[in-house]
Coordinates of C-alpha atoms and ligand atoms in Angstrom, one line a residue:
M242 CA 182.4 103.0 97.3
K243 CA 183.0 105.1 94.7
L244 CA 180.9 105.6 91.5
K245 CA 182.2 105.9 88.0
V246 CA 180.3 108.1 85.7
L247 CA 180.4 108.1 81.9
P248 CA 179.1 111.3 80.3
G249 CA 177.3 111.3 76.8
K250 CA 173.8 109.8 77.3
P251 CA 170.6 111.7 77.6
L252 CA 168.3 111.0 80.7
Q253 CA 164.7 109.7 79.4
G254 CA 161.6 108.1 80.9
M255 CA 159.6 107.9 84.0
C256 CA 160.8 107.7 87.6
R257 CA 159.7 108.1 91.2
V258 CA 162.1 109.1 93.9
P259 CA 162.2 107.7 97.7
G260 CA 159.8 109.7 100.3
D261 CA 160.7 112.8 101.6
K262 CA 162.9 112.9 104.4
S263 CA 161.8 115.8 106.3
I264 CA 158.2 114.3 106.3
S265 CA 159.2 110.9 107.1
H266 CA 161.4 112.1 110.2
R267 CA 158.3 114.1 111.3
A268 CA 155.7 111.2 110.7
A269 CA 157.8 108.8 112.8
L270 CA 158.4 111.2 115.8
V271 CA 154.8 112.5 115.8
A272 CA 153.1 108.9 115.4
A273 CA 155.7 107.9 118.5
I274 CA 154.0 110.6 120.8
A275 CA 150.5 109.9 119.5
E276 CA 147.6 108.0 120.8
G277 CA 147.0 104.8 118.9
V278 CA 148.4 103.2 115.8
T279 CA 149.9 105.0 112.7
V280 CA 150.5 103.5 109.2
I281 CA 152.8 105.5 107.3
R282 CA 153.3 104.8 103.4
N283 CA 156.3 105.4 101.4
Y284 CA 158.3 106.0 104.8
Q285 CA 161.9 106.9 103.6
K286 CA 164.3 103.9 104.3
G287 CA 167.7 106.1 103.8
A288 CA 170.1 105.9 106.8
D289 CA 169.1 109.1 108.3
C290 CA 165.4 108.1 108.5
L291 CA 166.1 104.5 109.5
S292 CA 168.3 106.6 112.7
T293 CA 164.9 108.1 113.7
L294 CA 163.4 104.8 113.8
R295 CA 166.3 103.3 115.7
C296 CA 166.1 105.8 118.3
L297 CA 162.5 105.6 118.8
R298 CA 162.9 101.8 119.5
S299 CA 165.2 102.5 121.9
L300 CA 162.7 104.6 123.8
G301 CA 160.3 101.6 123.5
V302 CA 158.4 102.2 120.8
G303 CA 156.7 99.4 118.8
I304 CA 157.4 99.7 115.0
E305 CA 156.6 97.1 112.6
E306 CA 157.7 97.2 108.7
A307 CA 155.9 95.5 106.2
D308 CA 155.2 95.8 102.4
G309 CA 156.5 99.5 101.9
E310 CA 154.6 100.5 105.1
I311 CA 155.5 101.0 108.6
Q312 CA 153.4 101.0 111.5
I313 CA 153.9 102.9 114.7
N314 CA 152.3 101.9 117.9
G315 CA 151.8 105.5 119.5
K316 CA 153.0 105.9 123.3
G317 CA 151.4 109.1 124.1
L318 CA 153.2 112.2 125.0
H319 CA 154.9 110.4 128.1
G320 CA 154.9 106.9 127.4
F321 CA 158.8 106.5 126.2
Q322 CA 160.8 104.4 128.4
E323 CA 164.5 105.2 129.7
P324 CA 166.7 103.9 126.8
D325 CA 169.4 101.6 128.3
N326 CA 171.9 102.8 126.0
V327 CA 173.0 106.0 124.5
L328 CA 170.7 106.9 121.2
D329 CA 172.7 107.3 118.3
A330 CA 171.1 109.7 115.6
G331 CA 174.3 108.8 113.1
N332 CA 174.5 111.3 110.3
S333 CA 170.8 112.9 110.9
G334 CA 170.8 116.4 112.2
T335 CA 166.9 116.3 112.2
T336 CA 166.7 113.3 114.3
M337 CA 168.8 114.4 116.9
R338 CA 167.4 118.3 117.1
L339 CA 163.8 117.1 116.7
L340 CA 163.9 114.2 119.2
L341 CA 165.5 116.8 121.7
G342 CA 162.4 118.8 121.7
I343 CA 160.8 115.3 123.1
L344 CA 163.3 113.9 125.2
V345 CA 163.4 117.1 127.6
A346 CA 160.1 116.6 128.8
Q347 CA 160.0 112.9 129.3
R348 CA 160.5 111.8 132.9
F349 CA 164.1 110.0 132.4
F350 CA 167.6 110.4 131.5
S351 CA 168.8 109.9 128.1
V352 CA 172.3 110.7 126.3
I353 CA 172.3 111.6 122.3
T354 CA 175.0 111.6 120.2
G355 CA 175.9 110.8 116.3
D356 CA 178.6 110.7 113.9
R357 CA 181.7 112.6 113.3
S358 CA 179.9 114.9 111.2
L359 CA 177.1 115.3 113.4
R360 CA 179.0 115.7 116.5
R361 CA 180.8 118.8 114.9
R362 CA 177.3 120.5 113.8
P363 CA 175.8 123.4 116.0
M364 CA 173.3 122.2 118.6
G365 CA 173.5 125.6 120.8
R366 CA 170.8 126.9 118.5
V367 CA 168.2 124.5 119.8
V368 CA 169.8 123.5 123.1
R369 CA 169.3 127.2 124.5
P370 CA 166.1 127.9 123.6
L371 CA 164.9 124.6 125.0
Q372 CA 167.0 125.7 128.3
E373 CA 164.7 128.7 128.4
M374 CA 161.8 126.8 128.4
G375 CA 163.2 125.1 131.8
A376 CA 165.0 122.1 129.7
E377 CA 168.1 120.4 131.6
I378 CA 170.5 119.5 128.8
W379 CA 174.3 119.3 129.0
G380 CA 177.0 118.7 126.3
R381 CA 180.5 119.1 124.8
Q382 CA 181.5 122.7 124.6
G383 CA 179.4 124.5 126.8
G384 CA 176.2 122.5 125.8
T385 CA 176.5 123.4 122.1
K386 CA 177.8 119.9 120.8
A387 CA 176.7 116.4 120.9
P388 CA 177.0 114.1 122.8
L389 CA 174.0 115.6 124.7
A390 CA 172.7 114.3 128.1
I391 CA 169.1 115.3 128.9
K392 CA 167.4 115.1 132.3
G393 CA 163.8 115.2 131.7
V394 CA 161.6 117.7 133.5
P395 CA 158.1 117.0 134.3
F396 CA 157.0 120.7 133.1
L397 CA 158.2 123.2 130.6
K398 CA 157.7 127.0 130.5
P399 CA 156.1 128.1 127.1
I400 CA 158.3 130.7 125.5
S401 CA 158.0 133.2 122.9
Y402 CA 161.2 132.9 120.8
Q403 CA 162.5 134.9 118.1
M404 CA 164.9 132.3 116.0
P405 CA 168.2 134.0 115.0
V406 CA 168.8 131.2 112.1
A407 CA 166.1 130.5 109.8
S408 CA 165.8 126.7 110.9
A409 CA 163.1 124.3 110.3
Q410 CA 164.8 122.0 113.0
V411 CA 164.9 124.5 115.5
K412 CA 161.2 125.8 115.2
S413 CA 160.4 121.9 115.0
A414 CA 161.8 121.2 118.1
L415 CA 160.5 124.1 119.9
L416 CA 157.2 123.2 118.5
L417 CA 157.4 119.6 119.7
A418 CA 158.3 120.8 123.1
G419 CA 155.5 123.4 123.1
L420 CA 153.3 120.2 123.2
Y421 CA 154.7 119.8 126.9
A422 CA 154.4 123.3 128.0
E423 CA 151.7 124.7 129.9
G424 CA 150.4 127.5 128.0
T425 CA 151.5 128.6 124.5
T426 CA 154.6 128.5 122.7
T427 CA 155.6 130.6 119.8
V428 CA 158.5 130.5 117.5
I429 CA 159.3 133.8 115.0
Q430 CA 161.3 132.7 112.3
P431 CA 163.4 135.4 110.2
A432 CA 162.4 133.9 106.9
P433 CA 159.8 131.3 105.9
T434 CA 161.3 127.6 106.6
R435 CA 160.0 124.2 105.7
D436 CA 156.4 123.9 107.5
H437 CA 156.1 120.0 107.5
T438 CA 155.9 119.7 111.2
E439 CA 153.2 122.1 111.2
R440 CA 151.0 120.1 108.9
M441 CA 152.1 117.1 110.3
L442 CA 150.9 118.3 113.9
R443 CA 147.3 119.3 112.3
S444 CA 147.0 116.1 110.7
F445 CA 147.4 114.4 113.9
G446 CA 144.7 116.8 115.6
V447 CA 146.9 119.5 117.2
Q448 CA 145.8 123.2 116.8
V449 CA 148.8 125.1 115.1
D450 CA 148.4 129.0 114.6
V451 CA 150.5 130.4 112.1
Q452 CA 150.7 134.3 111.8
G453 CA 153.0 135.6 109.3
L454 CA 156.4 134.2 110.3
A455 CA 155.0 133.3 114.0
V456 CA 153.9 129.8 114.7
S457 CA 152.3 128.8 117.9
V458 CA 151.1 125.7 119.6
R459 CA 149.6 124.9 122.9
G460 CA 150.6 122.5 125.4
D461 CA 147.1 120.6 126.2
G462 CA 146.6 118.8 123.3
K463 CA 146.2 114.9 122.3
L464 CA 147.7 113.6 119.6
S465 CA 145.7 110.8 117.6
G466 CA 147.3 108.2 115.3
G467 CA 146.0 108.0 111.7
E468 CA 147.6 107.4 108.4
V469 CA 150.4 109.3 106.3
A470 CA 151.6 109.1 102.8
V471 CA 154.9 110.6 102.3
P472 CA 155.4 112.5 99.2
G473 CA 158.6 111.9 97.0
D474 CA 161.5 114.0 98.3
I475 CA 161.6 117.3 96.0
S476 CA 165.4 117.4 97.2
S477 CA 166.2 113.9 95.7
A478 CA 164.2 114.9 92.6
A479 CA 166.3 117.8 92.4
F480 CA 169.4 115.8 91.4
L481 CA 167.3 114.4 88.4
M482 CA 165.9 117.7 87.4
V483 CA 169.3 119.4 87.0
A484 CA 170.5 116.2 85.1
A485 CA 167.8 116.3 82.8
S486 CA 168.1 120.1 82.1
I487 CA 171.8 119.9 81.5
L488 CA 172.0 116.9 79.3
P489 CA 170.6 117.2 75.7
E490 CA 167.9 115.8 74.4
S491 CA 166.5 114.6 77.9
K492 CA 162.9 114.4 79.2
V493 CA 162.3 112.8 82.5
L494 CA 159.0 112.6 84.2
I495 CA 159.2 112.4 88.0
K496 CA 156.0 111.1 89.6
D497 CA 154.5 112.1 92.9
V498 CA 157.0 114.6 94.3
G499 CA 156.4 116.7 97.3
V500 CA 155.4 120.6 96.0
N501 CA 155.2 122.0 99.3
P502 CA 155.5 126.0 98.8
T503 CA 158.4 126.0 101.4
R504 CA 160.5 123.8 99.4
T505 CA 159.8 124.5 95.7
G506 CA 162.6 127.2 95.6
I507 CA 164.7 125.0 93.2
I508 CA 161.8 124.8 90.7
E509 CA 161.5 128.6 90.7
V510 CA 165.0 129.1 90.1
L511 CA 165.4 126.6 87.5
R512 CA 162.7 128.2 85.7
E513 CA 164.7 131.4 86.0
M514 CA 167.6 130.0 84.5
G515 CA 165.8 128.8 81.1
A516 CA 164.8 125.3 82.5
E517 CA 161.7 123.6 80.9
V518 CA 159.8 122.2 83.8
V519 CA 156.1 121.4 83.7
I520 CA 154.2 120.8 86.9
T521 CA 151.0 118.4 86.3
N522 CA 148.5 116.2 88.5
E523 CA 148.7 118.5 91.5
R524 CA 146.9 117.0 94.3
M525 CA 147.1 116.5 98.2
W526 CA 148.4 113.9 100.0
G527 CA 146.9 114.8 103.7
D528 CA 148.2 118.0 104.3
E529 CA 151.1 117.8 101.9
P530 CA 150.8 118.6 98.1
V531 CA 151.9 116.6 95.5
A532 CA 152.6 116.7 91.8
D533 CA 154.3 115.1 88.7
I534 CA 157.2 117.0 87.6
Q535 CA 158.7 116.8 83.9
I536 CA 161.6 118.5 83.0
S537 CA 163.6 118.5 79.7
S538 CA 166.6 119.7 78.5
S539 CA 167.2 123.7 77.6
A540 CA 170.0 126.2 77.6
L541 CA 170.4 127.4 81.2
R542 CA 171.8 130.9 82.1
G543 CA 173.2 132.3 85.3
V544 CA 171.1 133.4 88.2
E545 CA 171.2 135.3 91.3
V546 CA 170.2 133.5 94.3
K547 CA 169.8 135.1 97.8
G548 CA 167.6 136.4 100.6
D549 CA 164.5 134.7 102.0
R550 CA 164.7 132.2 99.3
I551 CA 167.6 130.5 100.5
P552 CA 165.8 128.5 103.3
R553 CA 163.5 127.3 100.5
L554 CA 166.3 125.5 98.5
I555 CA 169.1 125.3 101.1
D556 CA 169.6 121.4 100.4
E557 CA 169.4 121.9 96.8
I558 CA 172.5 124.6 96.6
P559 CA 174.9 121.8 95.7
V560 CA 173.1 120.6 92.5
L561 CA 172.1 124.1 91.6
A562 CA 175.9 124.8 91.7
V563 CA 176.1 122.2 88.9
A564 CA 173.6 123.5 87.1
A565 CA 175.3 127.3 87.3
V566 CA 178.5 125.7 86.1
N567 CA 176.4 124.4 83.1
A568 CA 175.0 127.7 82.5
E569 CA 176.0 130.5 80.2
G570 CA 177.1 133.7 82.6
T571 CA 177.6 134.0 86.1
T572 CA 175.5 132.6 89.1
E573 CA 176.1 134.3 92.3
I574 CA 174.6 132.4 95.5
R575 CA 174.4 134.6 98.9
D576 CA 173.1 134.5 102.2
A577 CA 173.8 130.7 102.5
G578 CA 176.2 130.8 105.2
E579 CA 174.2 128.0 106.7
L580 CA 176.0 125.8 104.0
R581 CA 179.0 125.7 106.2
V582 CA 177.4 123.9 109.1
K583 CA 175.4 121.1 106.9
E584 CA 177.0 117.5 106.7
T585 CA 179.9 118.9 105.9
D586 CA 181.2 122.7 104.8
R587 CA 179.2 122.5 101.4
L588 CA 180.4 125.7 100.3
R589 CA 184.2 124.7 100.4
A590 CA 183.6 121.3 99.1
L591 CA 181.7 122.5 96.1
A592 CA 184.3 125.0 95.5
T593 CA 187.2 122.6 95.6
E594 CA 185.6 119.5 93.8
L595 CA 184.1 121.4 91.0
R596 CA 187.4 123.4 90.3
K597 CA 189.2 119.7 90.2
M598 CA 186.6 119.3 87.0
G599 CA 187.6 122.6 85.7
A600 CA 184.8 125.0 86.8
S601 CA 185.4 128.6 87.9
V602 CA 184.0 128.8 91.3
R603 CA 184.7 131.5 93.8
E604 CA 183.9 130.9 97.6
L605 CA 182.5 133.7 99.4
P606 CA 181.9 133.6 103.1
D607 CA 178.2 133.1 102.7
G608 CA 177.9 131.6 99.0
L609 CA 179.6 131.1 95.5
V610 CA 180.1 132.8 92.5
I611 CA 180.1 130.6 89.7
E612 CA 181.3 131.8 86.1
G613 CA 179.4 129.0 84.0
G614 CA 179.8 128.0 80.5
K615 CA 183.2 126.3 80.6
P616 CA 183.0 122.6 79.3
L617 CA 183.7 120.4 82.5
Q618 CA 186.4 117.4 82.2
G619 CA 186.0 114.2 84.1
A620 CA 188.0 114.1 87.2
V621 CA 188.5 112.0 90.5
T622 CA 186.1 113.7 93.0
H623 CA 185.5 113.1 96.6
S624 CA 182.0 113.4 98.4
W625 CA 183.5 114.9 101.9
G626 CA 181.1 112.3 103.6
D627 CA 178.2 114.2 102.4
H628 CA 175.2 112.5 100.3
R629 CA 174.3 115.8 98.6
M630 CA 178.1 116.4 97.6
A631 CA 178.3 112.8 96.0
M632 CA 175.2 113.2 94.1
A633 CA 175.9 116.6 93.1
L634 CA 179.0 115.4 91.6
T635 CA 177.5 112.3 89.9
V636 CA 175.3 114.8 88.0
A637 CA 178.3 117.2 87.4
G638 CA 179.9 114.1 85.8
L639 CA 177.3 113.0 83.4
A640 CA 177.7 116.3 81.8
A641 CA 181.6 116.4 81.7
S642 CA 183.8 115.2 79.0
G643 CA 185.4 112.1 79.9
P644 CA 184.9 109.8 83.0
T645 CA 184.4 111.0 86.2
V646 CA 184.9 109.0 89.8
V647 CA 183.0 109.9 92.7
E648 CA 184.9 108.7 96.0
G649 CA 183.2 108.4 98.9
A650 CA 179.9 107.7 97.5
E651 CA 178.4 105.3 99.9
C652 CA 177.0 108.2 102.0
I653 CA 174.2 108.9 99.1
D654 CA 172.2 106.1 101.2
V655 CA 171.6 108.6 103.8
S656 CA 168.7 110.3 101.8
F657 CA 168.7 108.4 98.3
P658 CA 168.9 104.8 98.2
G659 CA 168.8 103.5 94.7
F660 CA 170.1 106.9 93.3
S661 CA 172.4 105.3 90.8
D662 CA 169.9 102.7 89.9
T663 CA 167.1 105.4 89.3
L664 CA 170.2 107.0 86.9
R665 CA 170.5 103.9 85.2
S666 CA 167.0 103.4 84.5
L667 CA 167.0 106.6 82.8
G668 CA 169.6 105.8 80.3
A669 CA 172.9 106.9 82.4
V670 CA 176.0 105.2 82.6
V671 CA 176.8 105.0 86.4
D672 CA 179.0 102.0 87.5
V673 CA 179.7 101.2 91.1
L674 CA 183.5 100.6 91.8
E675 CA 184.5 98.4 94.8
Ligands
LIG743 C1 165.5 120.1 107.6 C2 166.0 121.5 108.0 C3 166.9 122.1 107.3 C4 167.7 121.1 106.1 C5 167.6 119.7 106.3 C6 166.3 119.2 107.0 C7 164.5 119.5 108.4 O1 168.1 122.3 108.1 O2 169.0 121.7 105.9 O3 168.4 119.1 105.5 O4 164.2 118.3 108.3 O5 164.0 120.3 109.2 P1 167.9 123.5 109.0 O6 166.8 123.4 110.1 O7 169.2 123.1 109.9 O8 168.0 124.8 108.3

């Protein structure tokens, strides 16, 4: 599927974005290993979160869907059934890595795989520490690539693990595995990463201790189901925020967006660039903060983004690059080498595709240098099969002169079903071709 984007219209009005992808995965996984029924409101229905539900169903978990809510009948920590086929995580790294932390302690054999992109992504970062806990996992390339085969073991050993990369997925897999270990499992992060697993586990009654960058759980607990309301995904809102900032005369109000401080790096950086962002109506949905975000067009300037801030906006860098192209001056993004092992190599993809539109983008081993302020021209661009690339290029197209085509745009459904409808509802001209 291709999108054709015509520039020239401001974005105006009010909208919501789909539920947070990270929180949706965690709500479903934690509910599945809890006792009793959990009702999840605003669960995200993108392909990734549906992959999590599909895997859980293959493991014998009862899941019912009705009127925007899903109900999960928890099986308890050890209640899954052996799947009679290979589990398919699709494009979803979160599904594969987090589920691994649970599968290693089930009393059966399972195999998990994913699509071509996911089979290329690094799994050693989660397999190795799980093996230190006693897990039995095999995979391609010395256990570092999917498909992965898991022989569940009855007991795991608690470990204290210093993570070499700042990854919320690795942290979460180890915390979930820690629920099955005899004693306290501690994960020490090199920098703060999203803490949705910690919050979700607490809301299911697990004691999670946080001391600076170290997070610990004990393996003697029981989880009890309840209700979860999933906030809107700030990573999806980011595309609308950047679009509203760079399109003259725009003003958009995005309601009910998650504003967990481990995710709000994009708001801080956009404000530093000169964006007008107003946050109102802050409140809590369960253990997660939510707010309404209003954003209006303004002149942006280049900025430097690096260090510990990177994990707090890692998924927003594609659209931040589009903001940078439309800002006066130079933007330098560093310490973001992780982008090379996302759904695609996002540094290479951004440099290649934004150059097609006339942008000046230099690739660094761990980042990008963008000389902003040159008007973009419409072009035929490609998503590289990556949802966030497709949406970032759509936003770039809205600010270009002349039409832009985004090829391979079907992957947008991975995280933001209804993206082009939402843009249209705010006044943008975006057509679906084929
Ligand atoms: C996620 C963590 C991040 C992020 C991904 C979702 C999560 O990945 O990029 O989109 O839900 O935990 P890493 O853990 O690989 O940094």
